[in-house]
Tab-separated table of C-alpha atoms in Angstrom:
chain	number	residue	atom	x	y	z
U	1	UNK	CA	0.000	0.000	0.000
U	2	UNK	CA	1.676	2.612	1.364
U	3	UNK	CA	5.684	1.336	-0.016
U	4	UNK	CA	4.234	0.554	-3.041
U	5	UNK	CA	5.731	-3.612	-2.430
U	6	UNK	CA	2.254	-4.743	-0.684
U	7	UNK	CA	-0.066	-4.670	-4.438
U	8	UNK	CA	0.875	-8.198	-4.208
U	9	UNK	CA	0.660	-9.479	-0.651
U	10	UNK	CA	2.422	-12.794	-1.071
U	11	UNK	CA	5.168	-13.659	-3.355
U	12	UNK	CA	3.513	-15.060	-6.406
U	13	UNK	CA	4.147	-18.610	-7.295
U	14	UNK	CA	6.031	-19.053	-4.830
U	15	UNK	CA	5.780	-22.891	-4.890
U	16	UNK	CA	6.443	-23.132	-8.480
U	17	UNK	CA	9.964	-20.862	-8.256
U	18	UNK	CA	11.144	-22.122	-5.039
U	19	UNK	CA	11.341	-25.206	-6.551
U	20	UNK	CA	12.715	-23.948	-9.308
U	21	UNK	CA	15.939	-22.414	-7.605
U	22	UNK	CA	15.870	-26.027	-5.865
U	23	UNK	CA	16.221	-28.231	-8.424
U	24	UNK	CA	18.977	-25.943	-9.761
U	25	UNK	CA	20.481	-26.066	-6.862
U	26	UNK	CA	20.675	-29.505	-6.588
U	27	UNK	CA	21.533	-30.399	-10.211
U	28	UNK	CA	24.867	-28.004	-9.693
U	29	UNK	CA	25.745	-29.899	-6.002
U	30	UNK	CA	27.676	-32.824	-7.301
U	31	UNK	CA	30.268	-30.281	-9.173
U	32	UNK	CA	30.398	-28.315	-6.761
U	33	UNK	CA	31.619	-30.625	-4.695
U	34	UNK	CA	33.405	-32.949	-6.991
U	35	UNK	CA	35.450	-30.610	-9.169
U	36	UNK	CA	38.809	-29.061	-7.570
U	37	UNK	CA	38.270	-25.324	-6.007
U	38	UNK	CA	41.575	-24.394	-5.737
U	39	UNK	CA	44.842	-25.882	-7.676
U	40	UNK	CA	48.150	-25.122	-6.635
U	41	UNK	CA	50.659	-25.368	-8.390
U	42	UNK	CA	54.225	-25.170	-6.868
U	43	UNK	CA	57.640	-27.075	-7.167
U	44	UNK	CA	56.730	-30.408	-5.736
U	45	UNK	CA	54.016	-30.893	-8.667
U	46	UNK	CA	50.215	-29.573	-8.909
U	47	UNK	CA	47.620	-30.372	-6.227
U	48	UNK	CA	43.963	-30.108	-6.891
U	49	UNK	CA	41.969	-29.271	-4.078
U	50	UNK	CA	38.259	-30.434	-3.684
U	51	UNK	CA	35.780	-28.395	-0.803
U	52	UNK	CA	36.373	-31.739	1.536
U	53	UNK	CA	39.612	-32.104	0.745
U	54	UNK	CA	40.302	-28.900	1.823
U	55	UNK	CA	38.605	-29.637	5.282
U	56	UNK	CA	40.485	-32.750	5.406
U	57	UNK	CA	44.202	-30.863	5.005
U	58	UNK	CA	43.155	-28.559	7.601
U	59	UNK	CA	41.960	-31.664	9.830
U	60	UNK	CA	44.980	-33.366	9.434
U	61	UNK	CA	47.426	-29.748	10.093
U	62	UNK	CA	46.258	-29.676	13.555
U	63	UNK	CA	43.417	-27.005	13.389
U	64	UNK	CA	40.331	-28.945	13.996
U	65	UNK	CA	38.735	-26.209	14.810
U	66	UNK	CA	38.964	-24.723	12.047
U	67	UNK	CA	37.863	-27.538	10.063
U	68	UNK	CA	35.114	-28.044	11.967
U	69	UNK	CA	33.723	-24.455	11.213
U	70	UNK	CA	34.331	-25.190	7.186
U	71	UNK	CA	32.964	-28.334	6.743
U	72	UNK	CA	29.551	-26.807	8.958
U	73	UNK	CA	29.654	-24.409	6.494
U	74	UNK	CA	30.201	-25.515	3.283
U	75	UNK	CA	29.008	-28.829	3.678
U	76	UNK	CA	26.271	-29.668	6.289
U	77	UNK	CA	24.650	-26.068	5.946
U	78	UNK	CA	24.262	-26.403	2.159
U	79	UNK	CA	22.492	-29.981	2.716
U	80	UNK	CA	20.584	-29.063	5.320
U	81	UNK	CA	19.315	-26.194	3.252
U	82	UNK	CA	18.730	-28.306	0.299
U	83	UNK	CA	16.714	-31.026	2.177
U	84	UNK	CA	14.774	-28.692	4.634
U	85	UNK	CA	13.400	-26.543	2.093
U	86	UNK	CA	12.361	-29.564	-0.206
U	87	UNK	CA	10.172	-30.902	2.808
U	88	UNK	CA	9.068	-27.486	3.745
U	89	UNK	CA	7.631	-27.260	0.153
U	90	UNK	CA	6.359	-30.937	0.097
U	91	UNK	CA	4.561	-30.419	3.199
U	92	UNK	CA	2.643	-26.978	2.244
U	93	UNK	CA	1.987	-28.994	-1.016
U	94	UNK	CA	0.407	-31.803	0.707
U	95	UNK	CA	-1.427	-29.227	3.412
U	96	UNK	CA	0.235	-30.068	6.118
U	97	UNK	CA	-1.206	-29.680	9.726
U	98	UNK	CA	2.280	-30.944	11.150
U	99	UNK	CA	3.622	-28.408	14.092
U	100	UNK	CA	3.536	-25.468	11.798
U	101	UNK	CA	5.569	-23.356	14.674
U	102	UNK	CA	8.429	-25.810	14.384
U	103	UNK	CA	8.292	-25.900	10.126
U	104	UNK	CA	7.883	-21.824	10.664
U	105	UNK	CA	11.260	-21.977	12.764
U	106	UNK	CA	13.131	-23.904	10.890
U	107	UNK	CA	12.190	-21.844	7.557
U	108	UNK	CA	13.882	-18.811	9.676
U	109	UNK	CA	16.617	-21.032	10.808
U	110	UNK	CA	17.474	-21.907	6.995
U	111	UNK	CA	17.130	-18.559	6.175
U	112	UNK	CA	19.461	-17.201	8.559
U	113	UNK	CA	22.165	-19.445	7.959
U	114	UNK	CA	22.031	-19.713	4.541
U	115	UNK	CA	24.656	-16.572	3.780
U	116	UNK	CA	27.390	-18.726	6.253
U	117	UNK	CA	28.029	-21.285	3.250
U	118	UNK	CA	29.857	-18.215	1.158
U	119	UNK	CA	32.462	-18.735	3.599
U	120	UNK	CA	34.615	-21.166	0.922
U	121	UNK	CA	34.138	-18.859	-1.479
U	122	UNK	CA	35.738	-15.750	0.383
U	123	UNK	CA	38.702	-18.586	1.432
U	124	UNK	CA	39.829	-19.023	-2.356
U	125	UNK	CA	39.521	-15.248	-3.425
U	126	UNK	CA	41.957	-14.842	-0.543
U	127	UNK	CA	44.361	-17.902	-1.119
U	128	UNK	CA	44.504	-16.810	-5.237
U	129	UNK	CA	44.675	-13.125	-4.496
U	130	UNK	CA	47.777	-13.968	-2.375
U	131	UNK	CA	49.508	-16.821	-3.103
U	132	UNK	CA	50.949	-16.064	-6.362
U	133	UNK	CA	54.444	-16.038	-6.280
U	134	UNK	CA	55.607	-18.270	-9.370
U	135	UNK	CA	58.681	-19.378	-7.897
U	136	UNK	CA	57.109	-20.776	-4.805
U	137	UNK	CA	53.832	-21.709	-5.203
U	138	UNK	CA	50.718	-20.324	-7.014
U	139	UNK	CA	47.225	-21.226	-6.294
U	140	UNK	CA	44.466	-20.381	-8.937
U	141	UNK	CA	40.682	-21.069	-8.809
U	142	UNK	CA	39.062	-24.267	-10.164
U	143	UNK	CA	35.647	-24.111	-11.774
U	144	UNK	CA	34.492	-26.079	-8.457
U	145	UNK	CA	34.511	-22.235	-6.525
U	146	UNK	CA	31.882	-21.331	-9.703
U	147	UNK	CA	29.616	-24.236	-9.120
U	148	UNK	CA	29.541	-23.823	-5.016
U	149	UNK	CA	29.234	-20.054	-5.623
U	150	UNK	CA	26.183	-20.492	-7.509
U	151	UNK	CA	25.090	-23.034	-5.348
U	152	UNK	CA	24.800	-20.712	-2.809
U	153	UNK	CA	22.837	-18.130	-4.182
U	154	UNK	CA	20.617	-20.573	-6.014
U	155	UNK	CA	19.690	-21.714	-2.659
U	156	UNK	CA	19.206	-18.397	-1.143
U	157	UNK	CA	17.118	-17.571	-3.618
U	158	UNK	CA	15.002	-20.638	-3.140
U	159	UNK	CA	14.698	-19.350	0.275
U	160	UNK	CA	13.295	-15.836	-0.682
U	161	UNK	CA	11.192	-17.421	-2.874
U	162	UNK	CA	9.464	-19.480	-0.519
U	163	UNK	CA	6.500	-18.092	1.065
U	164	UNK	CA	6.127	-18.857	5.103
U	165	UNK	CA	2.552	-17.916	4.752
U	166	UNK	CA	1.820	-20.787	3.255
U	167	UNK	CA	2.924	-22.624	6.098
U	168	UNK	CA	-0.016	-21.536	7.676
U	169	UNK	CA	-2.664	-21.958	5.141
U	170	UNK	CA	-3.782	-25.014	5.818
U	171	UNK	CA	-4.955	-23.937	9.412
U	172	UNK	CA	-6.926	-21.104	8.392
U	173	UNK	CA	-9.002	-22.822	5.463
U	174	UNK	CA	-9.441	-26.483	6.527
U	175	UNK	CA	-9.583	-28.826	3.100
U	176	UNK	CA	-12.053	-28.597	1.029
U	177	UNK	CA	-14.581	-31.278	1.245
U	178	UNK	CA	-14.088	-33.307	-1.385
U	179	UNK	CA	-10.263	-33.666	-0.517
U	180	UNK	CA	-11.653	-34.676	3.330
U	181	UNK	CA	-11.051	-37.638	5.114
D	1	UNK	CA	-3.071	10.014	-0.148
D	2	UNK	CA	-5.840	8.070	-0.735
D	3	UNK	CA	-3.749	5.443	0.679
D	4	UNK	CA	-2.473	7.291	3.206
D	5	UNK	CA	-5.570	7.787	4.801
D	6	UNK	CA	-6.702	4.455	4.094
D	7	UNK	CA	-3.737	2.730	6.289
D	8	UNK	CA	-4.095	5.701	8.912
D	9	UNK	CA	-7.907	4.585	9.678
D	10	UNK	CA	-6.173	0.625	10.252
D	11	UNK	CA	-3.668	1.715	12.467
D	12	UNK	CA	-6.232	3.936	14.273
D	13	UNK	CA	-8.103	0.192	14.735
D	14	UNK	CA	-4.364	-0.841	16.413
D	15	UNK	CA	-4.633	-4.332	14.586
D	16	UNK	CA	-1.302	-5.544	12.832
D	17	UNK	CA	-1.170	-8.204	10.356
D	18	UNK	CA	1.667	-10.471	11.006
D	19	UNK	CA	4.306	-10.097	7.873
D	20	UNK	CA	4.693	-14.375	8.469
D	21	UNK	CA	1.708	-15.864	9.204
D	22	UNK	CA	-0.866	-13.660	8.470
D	23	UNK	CA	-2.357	-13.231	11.722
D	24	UNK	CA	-4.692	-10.560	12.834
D	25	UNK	CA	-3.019	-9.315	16.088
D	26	UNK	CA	-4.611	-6.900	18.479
D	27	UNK	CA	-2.340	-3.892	19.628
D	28	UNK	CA	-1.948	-3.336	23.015
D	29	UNK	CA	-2.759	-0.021	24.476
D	30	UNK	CA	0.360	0.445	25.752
D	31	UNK	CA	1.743	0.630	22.354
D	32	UNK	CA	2.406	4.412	23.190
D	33	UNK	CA	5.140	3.496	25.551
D	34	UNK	CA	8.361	4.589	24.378
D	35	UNK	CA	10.430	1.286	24.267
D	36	UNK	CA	8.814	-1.932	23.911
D	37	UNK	CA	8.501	-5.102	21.340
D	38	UNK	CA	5.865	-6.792	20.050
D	39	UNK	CA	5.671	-10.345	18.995
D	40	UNK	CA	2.948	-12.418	17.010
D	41	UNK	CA	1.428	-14.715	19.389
D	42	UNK	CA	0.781	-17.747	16.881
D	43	UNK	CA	4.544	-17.660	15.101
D	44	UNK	CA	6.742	-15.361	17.726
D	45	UNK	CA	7.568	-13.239	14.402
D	46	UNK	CA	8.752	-9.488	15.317
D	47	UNK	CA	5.553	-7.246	14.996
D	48	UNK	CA	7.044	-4.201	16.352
D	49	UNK	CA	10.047	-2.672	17.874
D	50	UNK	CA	10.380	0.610	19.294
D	51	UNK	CA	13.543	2.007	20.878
D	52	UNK	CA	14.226	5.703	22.096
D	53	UNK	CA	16.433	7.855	20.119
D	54	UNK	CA	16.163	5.112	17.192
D	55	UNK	CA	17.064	7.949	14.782
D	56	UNK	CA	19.948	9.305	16.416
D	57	UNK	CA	21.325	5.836	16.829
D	58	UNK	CA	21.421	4.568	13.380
D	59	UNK	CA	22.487	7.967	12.050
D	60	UNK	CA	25.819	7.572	14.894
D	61	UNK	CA	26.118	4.083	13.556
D	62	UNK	CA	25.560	4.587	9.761
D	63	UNK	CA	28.241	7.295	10.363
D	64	UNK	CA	30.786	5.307	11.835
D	65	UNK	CA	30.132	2.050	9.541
D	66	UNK	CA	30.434	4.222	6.506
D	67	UNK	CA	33.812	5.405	8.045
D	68	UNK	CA	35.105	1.583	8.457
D	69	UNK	CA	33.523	0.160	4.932
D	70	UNK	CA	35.780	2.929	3.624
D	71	UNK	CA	38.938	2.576	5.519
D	72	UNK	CA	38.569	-1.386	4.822
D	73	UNK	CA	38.418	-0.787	0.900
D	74	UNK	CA	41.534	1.611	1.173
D	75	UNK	CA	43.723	-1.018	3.155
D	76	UNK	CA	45.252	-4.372	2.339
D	77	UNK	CA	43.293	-7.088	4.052
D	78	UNK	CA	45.915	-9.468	4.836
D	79	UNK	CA	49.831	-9.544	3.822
D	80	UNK	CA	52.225	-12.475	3.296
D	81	UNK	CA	55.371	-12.431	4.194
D	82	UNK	CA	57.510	-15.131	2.203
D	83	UNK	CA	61.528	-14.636	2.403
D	84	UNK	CA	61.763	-10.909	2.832
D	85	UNK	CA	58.860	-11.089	-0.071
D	86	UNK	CA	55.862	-9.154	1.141
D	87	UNK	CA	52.288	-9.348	-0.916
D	88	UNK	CA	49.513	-7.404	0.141
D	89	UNK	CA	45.638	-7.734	-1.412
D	90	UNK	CA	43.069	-5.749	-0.715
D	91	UNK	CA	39.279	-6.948	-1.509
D	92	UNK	CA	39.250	-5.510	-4.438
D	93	UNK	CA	42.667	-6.533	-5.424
D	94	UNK	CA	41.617	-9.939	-4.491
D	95	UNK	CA	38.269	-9.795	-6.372
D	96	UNK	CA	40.719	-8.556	-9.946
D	97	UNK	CA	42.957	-11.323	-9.174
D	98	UNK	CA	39.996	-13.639	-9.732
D	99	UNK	CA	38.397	-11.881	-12.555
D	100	UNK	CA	41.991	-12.408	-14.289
D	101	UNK	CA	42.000	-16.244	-13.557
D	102	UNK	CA	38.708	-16.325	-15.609
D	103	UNK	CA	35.997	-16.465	-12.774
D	104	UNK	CA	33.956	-13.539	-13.372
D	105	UNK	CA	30.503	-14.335	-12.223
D	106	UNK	CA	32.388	-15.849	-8.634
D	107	UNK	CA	34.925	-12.179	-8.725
D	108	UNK	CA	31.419	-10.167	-9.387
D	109	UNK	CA	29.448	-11.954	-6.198
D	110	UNK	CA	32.620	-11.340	-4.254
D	111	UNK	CA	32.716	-7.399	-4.738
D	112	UNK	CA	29.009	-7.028	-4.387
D	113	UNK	CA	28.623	-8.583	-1.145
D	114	UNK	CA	31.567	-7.382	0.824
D	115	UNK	CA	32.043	-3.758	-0.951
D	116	UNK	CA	29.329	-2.658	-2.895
D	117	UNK	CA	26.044	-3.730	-1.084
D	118	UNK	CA	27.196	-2.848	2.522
D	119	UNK	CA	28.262	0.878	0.766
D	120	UNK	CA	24.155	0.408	-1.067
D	121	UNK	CA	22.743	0.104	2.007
D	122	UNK	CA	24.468	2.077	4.021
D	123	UNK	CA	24.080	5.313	1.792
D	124	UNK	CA	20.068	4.597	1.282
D	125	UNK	CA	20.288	4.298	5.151
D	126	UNK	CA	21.753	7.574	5.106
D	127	UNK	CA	19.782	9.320	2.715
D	128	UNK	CA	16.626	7.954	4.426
D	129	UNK	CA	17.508	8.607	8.276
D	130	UNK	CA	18.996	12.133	7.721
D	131	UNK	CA	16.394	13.968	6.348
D	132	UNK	CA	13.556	12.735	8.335
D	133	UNK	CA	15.988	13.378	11.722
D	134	UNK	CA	15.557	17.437	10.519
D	135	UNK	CA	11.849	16.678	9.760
D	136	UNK	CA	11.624	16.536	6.422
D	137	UNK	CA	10.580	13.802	3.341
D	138	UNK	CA	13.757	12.375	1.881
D	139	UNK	CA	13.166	12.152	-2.081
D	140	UNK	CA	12.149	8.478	-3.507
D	141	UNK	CA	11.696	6.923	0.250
D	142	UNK	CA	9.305	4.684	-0.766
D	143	UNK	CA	11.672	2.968	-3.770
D	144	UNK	CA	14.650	2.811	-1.624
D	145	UNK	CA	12.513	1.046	1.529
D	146	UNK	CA	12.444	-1.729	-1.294
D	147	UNK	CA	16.122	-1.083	-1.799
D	148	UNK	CA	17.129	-1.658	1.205
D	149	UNK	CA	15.265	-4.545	1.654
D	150	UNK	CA	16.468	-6.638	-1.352
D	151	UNK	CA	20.041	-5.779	-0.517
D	152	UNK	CA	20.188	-7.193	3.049
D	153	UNK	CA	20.031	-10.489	2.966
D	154	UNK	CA	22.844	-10.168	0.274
D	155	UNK	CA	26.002	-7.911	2.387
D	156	UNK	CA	28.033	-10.604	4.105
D	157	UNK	CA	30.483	-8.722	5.774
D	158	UNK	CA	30.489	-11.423	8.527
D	159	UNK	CA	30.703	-13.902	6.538
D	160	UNK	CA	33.637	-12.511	4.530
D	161	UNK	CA	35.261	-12.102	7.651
D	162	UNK	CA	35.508	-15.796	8.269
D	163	UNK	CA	36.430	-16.353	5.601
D	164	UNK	CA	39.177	-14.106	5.839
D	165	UNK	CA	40.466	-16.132	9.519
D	166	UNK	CA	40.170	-19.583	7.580
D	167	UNK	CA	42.304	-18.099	5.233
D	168	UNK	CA	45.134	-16.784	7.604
D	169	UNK	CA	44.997	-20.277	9.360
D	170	UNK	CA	45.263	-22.053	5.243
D	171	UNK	CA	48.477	-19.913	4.769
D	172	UNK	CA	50.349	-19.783	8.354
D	173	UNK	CA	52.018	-22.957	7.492
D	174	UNK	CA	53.066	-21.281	4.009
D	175	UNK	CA	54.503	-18.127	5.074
D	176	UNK	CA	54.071	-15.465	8.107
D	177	UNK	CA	50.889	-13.906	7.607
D	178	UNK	CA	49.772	-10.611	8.625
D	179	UNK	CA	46.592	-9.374	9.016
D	180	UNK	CA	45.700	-6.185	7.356
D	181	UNK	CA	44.518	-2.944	8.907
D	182	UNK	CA	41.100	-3.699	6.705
D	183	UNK	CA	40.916	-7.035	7.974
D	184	UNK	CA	39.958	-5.017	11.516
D	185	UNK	CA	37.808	-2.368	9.582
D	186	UNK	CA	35.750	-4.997	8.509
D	187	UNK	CA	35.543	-6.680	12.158
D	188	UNK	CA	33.884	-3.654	13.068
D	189	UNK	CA	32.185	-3.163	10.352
D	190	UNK	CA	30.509	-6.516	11.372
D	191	UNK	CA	29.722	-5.414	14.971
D	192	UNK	CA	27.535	-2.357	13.650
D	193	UNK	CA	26.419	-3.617	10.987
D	194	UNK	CA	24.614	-6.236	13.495
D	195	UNK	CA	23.321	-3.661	15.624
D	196	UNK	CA	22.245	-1.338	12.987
D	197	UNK	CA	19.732	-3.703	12.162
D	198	UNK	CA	18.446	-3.972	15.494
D	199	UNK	CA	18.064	-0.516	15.986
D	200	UNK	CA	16.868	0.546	12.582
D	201	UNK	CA	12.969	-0.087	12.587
D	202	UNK	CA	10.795	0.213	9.720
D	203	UNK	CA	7.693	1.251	11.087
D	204	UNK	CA	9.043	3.963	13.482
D	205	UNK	CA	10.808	5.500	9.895
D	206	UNK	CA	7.379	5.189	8.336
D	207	UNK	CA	5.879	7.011	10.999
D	208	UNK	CA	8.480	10.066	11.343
D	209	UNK	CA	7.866	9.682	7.449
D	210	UNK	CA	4.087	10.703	7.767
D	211	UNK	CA	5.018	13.443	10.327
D	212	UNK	CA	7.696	15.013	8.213
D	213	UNK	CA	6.620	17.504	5.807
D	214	UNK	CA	6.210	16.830	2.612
């Protein structure tokens, strides 16, 4: 009304688009985890790094801690999203009367951390920007960082697109008869 | 101002629809006092917020976070120090050394949400709060309330932050690293960035909005 964004007072089709983002998201998982992210090269030979394999080298030097924060972030929150979102969608499909407080909270949970799994992403623009010196060692990106990247924001668009409200529906207007039990 | 009028009259009613569930929510009367919060009952979503001072706080924050963003971009983020050899990036250095190795879409995302959408939202912040702190209508308030809106979700100056620590702990077997003076720019940057968006709330700037003069 008044901020001109309220004509439309949900986000239109949102099923159809969140699912959408989803499946794109989902189609570009496996490379983004499969395909190197960073490659160094340096005078012991070339070394192609994968987003586990990079927790795994950081396991393995000691900082557990570390890897522990990574692997949350590139790995488990990614999944998470992926799967949490597909069953919020299923179950506002299916009309759900399932503990809509808990779906609602996890909806906000996914959507808050959601931005954490950019973390990889800011790693290699770091290592490449730095680590260039061609008599020691040079690490460039691999076209795993592109996948992951998009990824990402294919999932946090999913998110946007998914309407909460929905969640809710099925409480307010009970099923329609001919759907009843 | 037809539509003006028409949301006036619902607030006068003191109902709220809840922006998640679509809940009908009854004000309290003591929605007058001058700090309080309001949650929906059914889904615990933030109705309202009201703090004292909000304008004066987010204009002292947007201030000093505008100060920081800058001095972060100006700085080198992190050094290396291999044999004597120093390199120094800054973010945008590091965003051109990707761009170069052929990632643009990846060097593109990386610019917008550590430089360019913090700065975005910042400035609209700016060019919204200022104005209506000296009572008046700041020009095209309505368009940048969207503004501001799409570009939250997408500054990640925390994140980027991280990332920046994970990095430092990737390289210290390498070579002695050195955090930049950016890299603590931006670990400010984070802190009010955080509580900018507690204290900055949408309704109260809607309301100063309808007192200001036009």
């Amino acid at each position: 009304m008044r901020c001109g964004t309220r004509l439309c007072f949900r986000k239109p089709n949102s099923i159809q688009r969140t699912l959408a983002f989803l499946i794109a998201a989902y189609a570009l998982y496996l490379p983004a985890n499969l395909l190197p992210i960073t490659v160094t090269r340096s005078i012991f030979g070339t070394q192609e790094d994968t987003i586990l394999s990079g927790v795994a080298y950081l396991w393995n030097s000691g900082s557990w801690a570390i890897a522990l924060v990574v692997f949350v972030a590139s790995v488990v929150v990614p999944l998470f999203k992926l799967f949490s979102l597909t069953l919020l969608v299923i179950s506002v499909q299916r009309r759900w009367h399932w503990e809509p407080l808990r779906r609602m909270k996890l909806y906000r949970f996914i959507e808050t951390i959601g931005r954490w799994s950019m973390l990889d992403v800011y790693v290699v623009t770091i290592l490449v920007a730095l680590v260039q010196v061609q008599s020691l060692a040079a690490i460039s990106p691999g076209s795993g960082v592109l996948a992951f990247a998009a990824v990402v924001v294919l999932s946090m668009l999913a998110t946007m697109a998914f309407e909460p409200r929905l969640i809710w529906d099925s409480l307010d207007n009970p099923l329609p008869k001919e759907f009843a039990p | 101002m037809e539509h003006d009028r028409a949301l006036l009259m619902t607030d006068v009613g003191g109902l709220t629809i809840c922006p998640e569930c679509d809940l009908l929510v009854q004000e309290p009367a003591s929605a007058e006092a001058s700090s309080f919060t309001l949650l929906c009952p059914r889904c615990s979503a933030l109705l309202r917020r009201r703090n004292r001072n909000s304008l004066e706080n987010s204009l002292a924050l947007v201030f000093a976070a505008l100060v920081l963003l800058l001095a972060g971009n100006a700085f080198p983020i992190v050094g290396l120090d291999i044999q004597g050899q120093r390199i120094e990036t800054t973010v945008v250095g590091a965003a051109a050394s990707l761009w170069q190795e052929g990632l643009r879409p990846v060097a593109v995302l990386v610019l917008l949400t550590t430089t360019f959408l913090p700065l975005l939202e910042l400035g609209t912040l700016l060019w919204m709060v200022l104005p209506l702190r000296l009572g008046r209508r700041p020009p095209g308030f309505v368009r940048l309330f969207c503004v501001l809106r799409l570009a939250h979700p997408w500054a990640m100056v925390e994140v980027f932050i991280l990332g920046v620590l994970v990095a430092l702990v990737k390289l210290a077997h390498l070579a002695d690293v050195l955090p930049g003076a950016a890299a603590w720019c931006f670990g400010g940057l984070m802190l009010l960035l955080a509580t900018l968006s507690i204290v900055v709330e949408p309704r109260d700037l809607w309301q100063r909005w309808e007192e200001a003069r036009p």
